[in-house]
Amino acid sequence: MCGNCCHDLRLPLTVDEATAWIERGGQVQVLCEALPWLEEPGANDLQAQHKRKRSFAATSGTLPARVIVVLAGTFAGPCPNLGPDMRCGIYEDRPLVCRIYPAEINPFVPLVPSHKGCPPEAWAPSTPYVRHGTIVDAALRDLIARSRSADEREAPLKREVCAALGIDRAAVSNEGFVAHTPQAAELHAALKQARASADLPDDARTETSWSFVSNQRKMVDVLVSVGAQGEFVDAASESPPAAYEYLGFLAPSA
Ligand code: SF4
């Protein structure tokens, strides 16, 4: 009831949640990251296996790649569903990620209370939230499993959404995201269409050549030198590209 976690967010949504978010008048962005994919990871490379499951195969020029897409309900200030009394106006229908917070969905991100917006008393009930690194509440563990499963299952649908909207730029994985902001009606139609064509065979699907976007000049040069399409984005430029927003984790390097 503090409402701290309901402000200034890009909220990861499933395909159906994103559709409903738009229908309620909210904004959804398409966040893209990609990584070169020269060979399949070994069974013990758990981080790479995790990325593989939630991504789809693509190419960038002649380079094999995989692309991870997140549909994000985006708002500055309070969530459009947050009431003045700090109650969620869609509590029964709120997205999975809202039910899971403050737990982490990514299995490689540890839960650190000081990184969360929760007030101190939220961490002081008689039953611990986490015991020996495991979430105590079985229902919450089930929600996390559902969220991860949707993330994996919906990667091909997101590929279709991007193809329908002409989205073909992604940040280099671990450097940031490229945030695309399609028109709500167009994104809504693409989400519906992707859901309807979920059973199409792979060879009936659209092939897109993706461009890697980076604010690290050396990274762009290396990718281009091995056959990829690369695009340097200069945050200091007076005319940044209008087609997307670059959300970089690293300081720009020319
Ligand atoms: S949908 Fe509800 S719980 Fe989720 S951020 Fe908005 S107000 Fe908070």
mmCIF file of C-alpha atoms and ligand atoms in Angstrom:
data_model
loop_
_atom_site.group_PDB
_atom_site.id
_atom_site.type_symbol
_atom_site.label_atom_id
_atom_site.label_comp_id
_atom_site.label_asym_id
_atom_site.label_seq_id
_atom_site.Cartn_x
_atom_site.Cartn_y
_atom_site.Cartn_z
ATOM 1 C CA MET A 1 0.000 0.000 0.000
ATOM 2 C CA CYS A 2 2.996 2.353 -0.085
ATOM 3 C CA GLY A 3 2.742 2.588 -3.894
ATOM 4 C CA ASN A 4 6.534 2.971 -4.159
ATOM 5 C CA CYS A 5 6.832 0.223 -6.767
ATOM 6 C CA CYS A 6 4.015 1.653 -8.916
ATOM 7 C CA HIS A 7 5.829 4.757 -10.201
ATOM 8 C CA ASP A 8 8.144 5.533 -13.146
ATOM 9 C CA LEU A 9 8.327 2.081 -14.676
ATOM 10 C CA ARG A 10 8.776 0.017 -17.755
ATOM 11 C CA LEU A 11 6.705 -2.934 -16.585
ATOM 12 C CA PRO A 12 7.398 -6.255 -18.397
ATOM 13 C CA LEU A 13 4.103 -7.664 -19.710
ATOM 14 C CA THR A 14 3.003 -10.883 -21.357
ATOM 15 C CA VAL A 15 1.402 -10.630 -24.803
ATOM 16 C CA ASP A 16 -2.120 -10.776 -23.375
ATOM 17 C CA GLU A 17 -1.259 -8.332 -20.591
ATOM 18 C CA ALA A 18 0.196 -5.896 -23.146
ATOM 19 C CA THR A 19 -2.984 -6.185 -25.219
ATOM 20 C CA ALA A 20 -5.113 -5.433 -22.149
ATOM 21 C CA TRP A 21 -2.775 -2.595 -21.109
ATOM 22 C CA ILE A 22 -3.339 -0.851 -24.453
ATOM 23 C CA GLU A 23 -7.099 -1.477 -24.251
ATOM 24 C CA ARG A 24 -7.107 0.393 -20.921
ATOM 25 C CA GLY A 25 -5.389 3.348 -22.617
ATOM 26 C CA GLY A 26 -1.840 2.650 -21.397
ATOM 27 C CA GLN A 27 1.368 2.921 -23.409
ATOM 28 C CA VAL A 28 3.384 -0.170 -24.327
ATOM 29 C CA GLN A 29 6.944 -0.013 -25.621
ATOM 30 C CA VAL A 30 8.891 -2.783 -27.351
ATOM 31 C CA LEU A 31 12.348 -3.177 -25.774
ATOM 32 C CA CYS A 32 14.895 -5.085 -27.849
ATOM 33 C CA GLU A 33 18.328 -6.516 -27.149
ATOM 34 C CA ALA A 34 20.306 -8.973 -29.271
ATOM 35 C CA LEU A 35 23.469 -11.017 -29.151
ATOM 36 C CA PRO A 36 25.613 -12.740 -31.768
ATOM 37 C CA TRP A 37 24.903 -16.476 -31.699
ATOM 38 C CA LEU A 38 27.706 -18.387 -33.356
ATOM 39 C CA GLU A 39 27.159 -21.714 -31.615
ATOM 40 C CA GLU A 40 24.770 -23.324 -29.174
ATOM 41 C CA PRO A 41 25.833 -23.038 -25.522
ATOM 42 C CA GLY A 42 26.806 -26.055 -23.468
ATOM 43 C CA ALA A 43 24.303 -27.514 -21.018
ATOM 44 C CA ASN A 44 26.304 -26.071 -18.112
ATOM 45 C CA ASP A 45 26.253 -22.517 -19.452
ATOM 46 C CA LEU A 46 23.075 -21.663 -17.578
ATOM 47 C CA GLN A 47 23.095 -17.928 -18.332
ATOM 48 C CA ALA A 48 23.360 -18.552 -22.086
ATOM 49 C CA GLN A 49 20.682 -21.243 -21.886
ATOM 50 C CA HIS A 50 18.431 -18.767 -20.116
ATOM 51 C CA LYS A 51 18.942 -16.179 -22.862
ATOM 52 C CA ARG A 52 18.371 -18.796 -25.523
ATOM 53 C CA LYS A 53 15.011 -19.823 -24.075
ATOM 54 C CA ARG A 54 13.608 -16.293 -23.999
ATOM 55 C CA SER A 55 14.935 -15.210 -27.416
ATOM 56 C CA PHE A 56 14.270 -15.980 -31.069
ATOM 57 C CA ALA A 57 16.729 -16.806 -33.834
ATOM 58 C CA ALA A 58 17.542 -14.002 -36.260
ATOM 59 C CA THR A 59 20.305 -12.740 -38.504
ATOM 60 C CA SER A 60 22.154 -9.466 -38.601
ATOM 61 C CA GLY A 61 23.679 -9.162 -42.066
ATOM 62 C CA THR A 62 25.438 -12.513 -42.376
ATOM 63 C CA LEU A 63 25.869 -13.029 -38.636
ATOM 64 C CA PRO A 64 23.559 -15.437 -36.751
ATOM 65 C CA ALA A 65 22.003 -13.729 -33.752
ATOM 66 C CA ARG A 66 19.279 -14.091 -31.157
ATOM 67 C CA VAL A 67 16.899 -11.314 -30.164
ATOM 68 C CA ILE A 68 15.180 -10.820 -26.807
ATOM 69 C CA VAL A 69 12.053 -8.666 -26.815
ATOM 70 C CA VAL A 70 10.245 -7.295 -23.774
ATOM 71 C CA LEU A 71 6.815 -5.682 -23.998
ATOM 72 C CA ALA A 72 6.833 -2.936 -21.402
ATOM 73 C CA GLY A 73 3.939 -0.959 -19.967
ATOM 74 C CA THR A 74 5.622 2.438 -19.709
ATOM 75 C CA PHE A 75 4.720 5.395 -17.544
ATOM 76 C CA ALA A 76 6.384 8.380 -15.894
ATOM 77 C CA GLY A 77 5.031 9.211 -12.445
ATOM 78 C CA PRO A 78 2.259 7.026 -11.014
ATOM 79 C CA CYS A 79 0.978 3.982 -12.889
ATOM 80 C CA PRO A 80 -2.233 4.880 -14.726
ATOM 81 C CA ASN A 81 -3.942 2.177 -12.633
ATOM 82 C CA LEU A 82 -2.807 3.564 -9.270
ATOM 83 C CA GLY A 83 -5.478 5.342 -7.242
ATOM 84 C CA PRO A 84 -4.862 8.380 -5.017
ATOM 85 C CA ASP A 85 -5.173 6.040 -1.996
ATOM 86 C CA MET A 86 -2.237 3.993 -3.410
ATOM 87 C CA ARG A 87 -4.533 1.058 -4.201
ATOM 88 C CA CYS A 88 -4.165 -0.743 -7.529
ATOM 89 C CA GLY A 89 -7.280 -0.069 -9.610
ATOM 90 C CA ILE A 90 -6.938 -3.382 -11.462
ATOM 91 C CA TYR A 91 -5.851 -5.464 -8.485
ATOM 92 C CA GLU A 92 -7.655 -8.654 -9.549
ATOM 93 C CA ASP A 93 -6.271 -8.312 -13.093
ATOM 94 C CA ARG A 94 -2.864 -6.811 -12.349
ATOM 95 C CA PRO A 95 0.087 -8.111 -14.395
ATOM 96 C CA LEU A 96 2.134 -11.094 -13.258
ATOM 97 C CA VAL A 97 5.162 -8.935 -12.570
ATOM 98 C CA CYS A 98 3.138 -6.820 -10.109
ATOM 99 C CA ARG A 99 2.119 -9.988 -8.273
ATOM 100 C CA ILE A 100 5.744 -11.125 -8.126
ATOM 101 C CA TYR A 101 7.419 -7.907 -6.936
ATOM 102 C CA PRO A 102 9.648 -7.585 -4.930
ATOM 103 C CA ALA A 103 10.881 -11.059 -5.899
ATOM 104 C CA GLU A 104 13.053 -11.326 -9.011
ATOM 105 C CA ILE A 105 11.966 -13.058 -12.223
ATOM 106 C CA ASN A 106 15.500 -13.384 -13.594
ATOM 107 C CA PRO A 107 17.070 -16.410 -11.830
ATOM 108 C CA PHE A 108 20.511 -14.756 -12.038
ATOM 109 C CA VAL A 109 19.512 -11.580 -10.214
ATOM 110 C CA PRO A 110 19.686 -12.003 -6.419
ATOM 111 C CA LEU A 111 16.963 -10.489 -4.282
ATOM 112 C CA VAL A 112 18.537 -7.562 -2.446
ATOM 113 C CA PRO A 113 16.040 -5.751 -0.185
ATOM 114 C CA SER A 114 18.038 -2.505 -0.296
ATOM 115 C CA HIS A 115 17.563 -2.418 -4.084
ATOM 116 C CA LYS A 116 13.790 -2.478 -3.676
ATOM 117 C CA GLY A 117 11.313 0.316 -3.076
ATOM 118 C CA CYS A 118 9.626 -1.446 -0.153
ATOM 119 C CA PRO A 119 9.582 0.292 3.249
ATOM 120 C CA PRO A 120 11.609 -1.471 5.997
ATOM 121 C CA GLU A 121 8.528 -2.877 7.753
ATOM 122 C CA ALA A 122 7.697 -4.878 4.624
ATOM 123 C CA TRP A 123 10.722 -7.070 5.372
ATOM 124 C CA ALA A 124 9.876 -7.720 9.013
ATOM 125 C CA PRO A 125 6.954 -10.195 9.173
ATOM 126 C CA SER A 126 7.264 -13.262 11.431
ATOM 127 C CA THR A 127 7.579 -15.572 8.389
ATOM 128 C CA PRO A 128 10.738 -14.836 6.386
ATOM 129 C CA TYR A 129 10.313 -13.908 2.727
ATOM 130 C CA VAL A 130 13.366 -15.890 1.633
ATOM 131 C CA ARG A 131 14.976 -18.841 3.406
ATOM 132 C CA HIS A 132 18.369 -20.173 2.240
ATOM 133 C CA GLY A 133 17.993 -18.311 -1.053
ATOM 134 C CA THR A 134 14.538 -19.747 -1.813
ATOM 135 C CA ILE A 135 11.239 -17.818 -1.791
ATOM 136 C CA VAL A 136 9.214 -19.266 1.091
ATOM 137 C CA ASP A 137 5.744 -18.776 -0.393
ATOM 138 C CA ALA A 138 4.816 -21.599 -2.797
ATOM 139 C CA ALA A 139 2.174 -19.503 -4.581
ATOM 140 C CA LEU A 140 4.783 -16.842 -5.340
ATOM 141 C CA ARG A 141 7.195 -19.481 -6.641
ATOM 142 C CA ASP A 142 4.418 -20.657 -8.957
ATOM 143 C CA LEU A 143 3.855 -17.107 -10.262
ATOM 144 C CA ILE A 144 7.564 -16.751 -11.012
ATOM 145 C CA ALA A 145 7.510 -20.074 -12.887
ATOM 146 C CA ARG A 146 4.472 -18.891 -14.882
ATOM 147 C CA SER A 147 6.208 -15.644 -15.767
ATOM 148 C CA ARG A 148 9.369 -17.420 -16.958
ATOM 149 C CA SER A 149 7.314 -19.912 -18.930
ATOM 150 C CA ALA A 150 5.376 -17.117 -20.690
ATOM 151 C CA ASP A 151 8.654 -15.365 -21.472
ATOM 152 C CA GLU A 152 9.924 -18.497 -23.243
ATOM 153 C CA ARG A 153 6.664 -19.458 -24.933
ATOM 154 C CA GLU A 154 6.032 -15.979 -26.301
ATOM 155 C CA ALA A 155 9.428 -15.312 -27.914
ATOM 156 C CA PRO A 156 8.138 -16.449 -31.365
ATOM 157 C CA LEU A 157 5.049 -14.246 -31.003
ATOM 158 C CA LYS A 158 7.248 -11.251 -30.291
ATOM 159 C CA ARG A 159 9.233 -12.013 -33.430
ATOM 160 C CA GLU A 160 5.979 -11.731 -35.411
ATOM 161 C CA VAL A 161 5.043 -8.501 -33.642
ATOM 162 C CA CYS A 162 8.406 -6.951 -34.551
ATOM 163 C CA ALA A 163 8.123 -8.132 -38.163
ATOM 164 C CA ALA A 164 4.611 -6.673 -38.462
ATOM 165 C CA LEU A 165 5.756 -3.309 -37.107
ATOM 166 C CA GLY A 166 9.055 -3.118 -39.007
ATOM 167 C CA ILE A 167 11.066 -3.243 -35.771
ATOM 168 C CA ASP A 168 14.574 -4.386 -36.627
ATOM 169 C CA ARG A 169 16.965 -2.641 -34.244
ATOM 170 C CA ALA A 170 18.197 -4.002 -30.932
ATOM 171 C CA ALA A 171 20.828 -2.979 -28.417
ATOM 172 C CA VAL A 172 23.790 -5.260 -27.825
ATOM 173 C CA SER A 173 22.809 -7.530 -24.943
ATOM 174 C CA ASN A 174 24.139 -6.303 -21.564
ATOM 175 C CA GLU A 175 24.736 -2.803 -22.985
ATOM 176 C CA GLY A 176 21.107 -1.650 -22.793
ATOM 177 C CA PHE A 177 17.872 -1.709 -24.753
ATOM 178 C CA VAL A 178 16.470 -0.113 -27.840
ATOM 179 C CA ALA A 179 12.986 1.114 -26.934
ATOM 180 C CA HIS A 180 10.503 1.294 -29.809
ATOM 181 C CA THR A 181 7.222 3.134 -29.273
ATOM 182 C CA PRO A 182 4.757 2.060 -31.954
ATOM 183 C CA GLN A 183 1.327 3.610 -32.337
ATOM 184 C CA ALA A 184 -0.984 1.955 -29.825
ATOM 185 C CA ALA A 185 -3.505 0.817 -32.449
ATOM 186 C CA GLU A 186 -0.780 -0.705 -34.644
ATOM 187 C CA LEU A 187 0.838 -2.526 -31.741
ATOM 188 C CA HIS A 188 -2.545 -3.770 -30.553
ATOM 189 C CA ALA A 189 -3.317 -5.164 -34.022
ATOM 190 C CA ALA A 190 0.121 -6.785 -34.254
ATOM 191 C CA LEU A 191 -0.300 -8.433 -30.841
ATOM 192 C CA LYS A 192 -3.700 -9.793 -31.816
ATOM 193 C CA GLN A 193 -2.380 -11.015 -35.159
ATOM 194 C CA ALA A 194 0.624 -12.699 -33.549
ATOM 195 C CA ARG A 195 -1.630 -14.448 -31.050
ATOM 196 C CA ALA A 196 -3.886 -15.632 -33.892
ATOM 197 C CA SER A 197 -0.967 -16.985 -35.944
ATOM 198 C CA ALA A 198 0.773 -18.703 -33.039
ATOM 199 C CA ASP A 199 0.586 -22.099 -34.744
ATOM 200 C CA LEU A 200 2.178 -21.089 -38.041
ATOM 201 C CA PRO A 201 5.109 -23.338 -39.036
ATOM 202 C CA ASP A 202 8.544 -21.715 -38.812
ATOM 203 C CA ASP A 203 9.064 -21.660 -42.584
ATOM 204 C CA ALA A 204 5.897 -19.536 -43.002
ATOM 205 C CA ARG A 205 7.279 -16.789 -40.785
ATOM 206 C CA THR A 206 8.886 -13.512 -41.771
ATOM 207 C CA GLU A 207 12.678 -13.227 -41.813
ATOM 208 C CA THR A 208 14.092 -9.906 -40.677
ATOM 209 C CA SER A 209 17.712 -8.804 -40.725
ATOM 210 C CA TRP A 210 18.375 -6.972 -37.477
ATOM 211 C CA SER A 211 20.797 -4.142 -36.757
ATOM 212 C CA PHE A 212 22.815 -4.000 -33.567
ATOM 213 C CA VAL A 213 22.696 -0.549 -31.980
ATOM 214 C CA SER A 214 25.424 0.549 -29.586
ATOM 215 C CA ASN A 215 26.843 3.725 -28.085
ATOM 216 C CA GLN A 216 30.286 2.019 -28.061
ATOM 217 C CA ARG A 217 32.051 2.784 -31.332
ATOM 218 C CA LYS A 218 34.446 -0.177 -30.990
ATOM 219 C CA MET A 219 31.562 -2.587 -30.498
ATOM 220 C CA VAL A 220 29.883 -1.385 -33.690
ATOM 221 C CA ASP A 221 33.160 -1.672 -35.630
ATOM 222 C CA VAL A 222 33.779 -5.233 -34.381
ATOM 223 C CA LEU A 223 30.252 -6.356 -35.237
ATOM 224 C CA VAL A 224 30.423 -4.835 -38.715
ATOM 225 C CA SER A 225 33.836 -6.456 -39.283
ATOM 226 C CA VAL A 226 32.281 -9.912 -38.792
ATOM 227 C CA GLY A 227 29.364 -9.306 -41.147
ATOM 228 C CA ALA A 228 26.705 -7.836 -38.859
ATOM 229 C CA GLN A 229 24.684 -4.673 -39.395
ATOM 230 C CA GLY A 230 25.751 -2.144 -36.782
ATOM 231 C CA GLU A 231 24.549 1.325 -35.940
ATOM 232 C CA PHE A 232 26.416 3.741 -33.700
ATOM 233 C CA VAL A 233 24.149 5.902 -31.605
ATOM 234 C CA ASP A 234 25.569 9.098 -30.244
ATOM 235 C CA ALA A 235 23.538 10.352 -27.298
ATOM 236 C CA ALA A 236 25.271 13.718 -27.602
ATOM 237 C CA SER A 237 24.142 14.095 -31.191
ATOM 238 C CA GLU A 238 21.875 17.050 -31.849
ATOM 239 C CA SER A 239 19.640 14.880 -33.996
ATOM 240 C CA PRO A 240 19.260 11.472 -32.336
ATOM 241 C CA PRO A 241 17.395 8.865 -34.375
ATOM 242 C CA ALA A 242 13.671 9.496 -34.137
ATOM 243 C CA ALA A 243 12.645 5.904 -34.791
ATOM 244 C CA TYR A 244 13.693 4.626 -31.380
ATOM 245 C CA GLU A 245 15.134 5.512 -28.005
ATOM 246 C CA TYR A 246 18.467 4.069 -26.865
ATOM 247 C CA LEU A 247 18.521 3.124 -23.175
ATOM 248 C CA GLY A 248 22.195 2.474 -22.567
ATOM 249 C CA PHE A 249 23.814 1.105 -19.416
ATOM 250 C CA LEU A 250 27.293 2.312 -20.409
ATOM 251 C CA ALA A 251 28.718 5.792 -20.836
ATOM 252 C CA PRO A 252 29.007 6.593 -24.558
ATOM 253 C CA SER A 253 32.358 5.819 -26.126
ATOM 254 C CA ALA A 254 33.246 7.255 -29.512
HETATM 255 S S1 SF4 B 1 -0.888 -2.359 -12.329
HETATM 256 FE FE1 SF4 B 1 -1.383 -1.995 -10.167
HETATM 257 S S2 SF4 B 1 0.231 -3.072 -8.995
HETATM 258 FE FE2 SF4 B 1 0.962 -2.876 -11.125
HETATM 259 S S3 SF4 B 1 2.200 -0.961 -11.166
HETATM 260 FE FE3 SF4 B 1 0.081 -0.410 -11.736
HETATM 261 S S4 SF4 B 1 -0.932 0.198 -9.806
HETATM 262 FE FE4 SF4 B 1 0.945 -0.933 -9.274
#
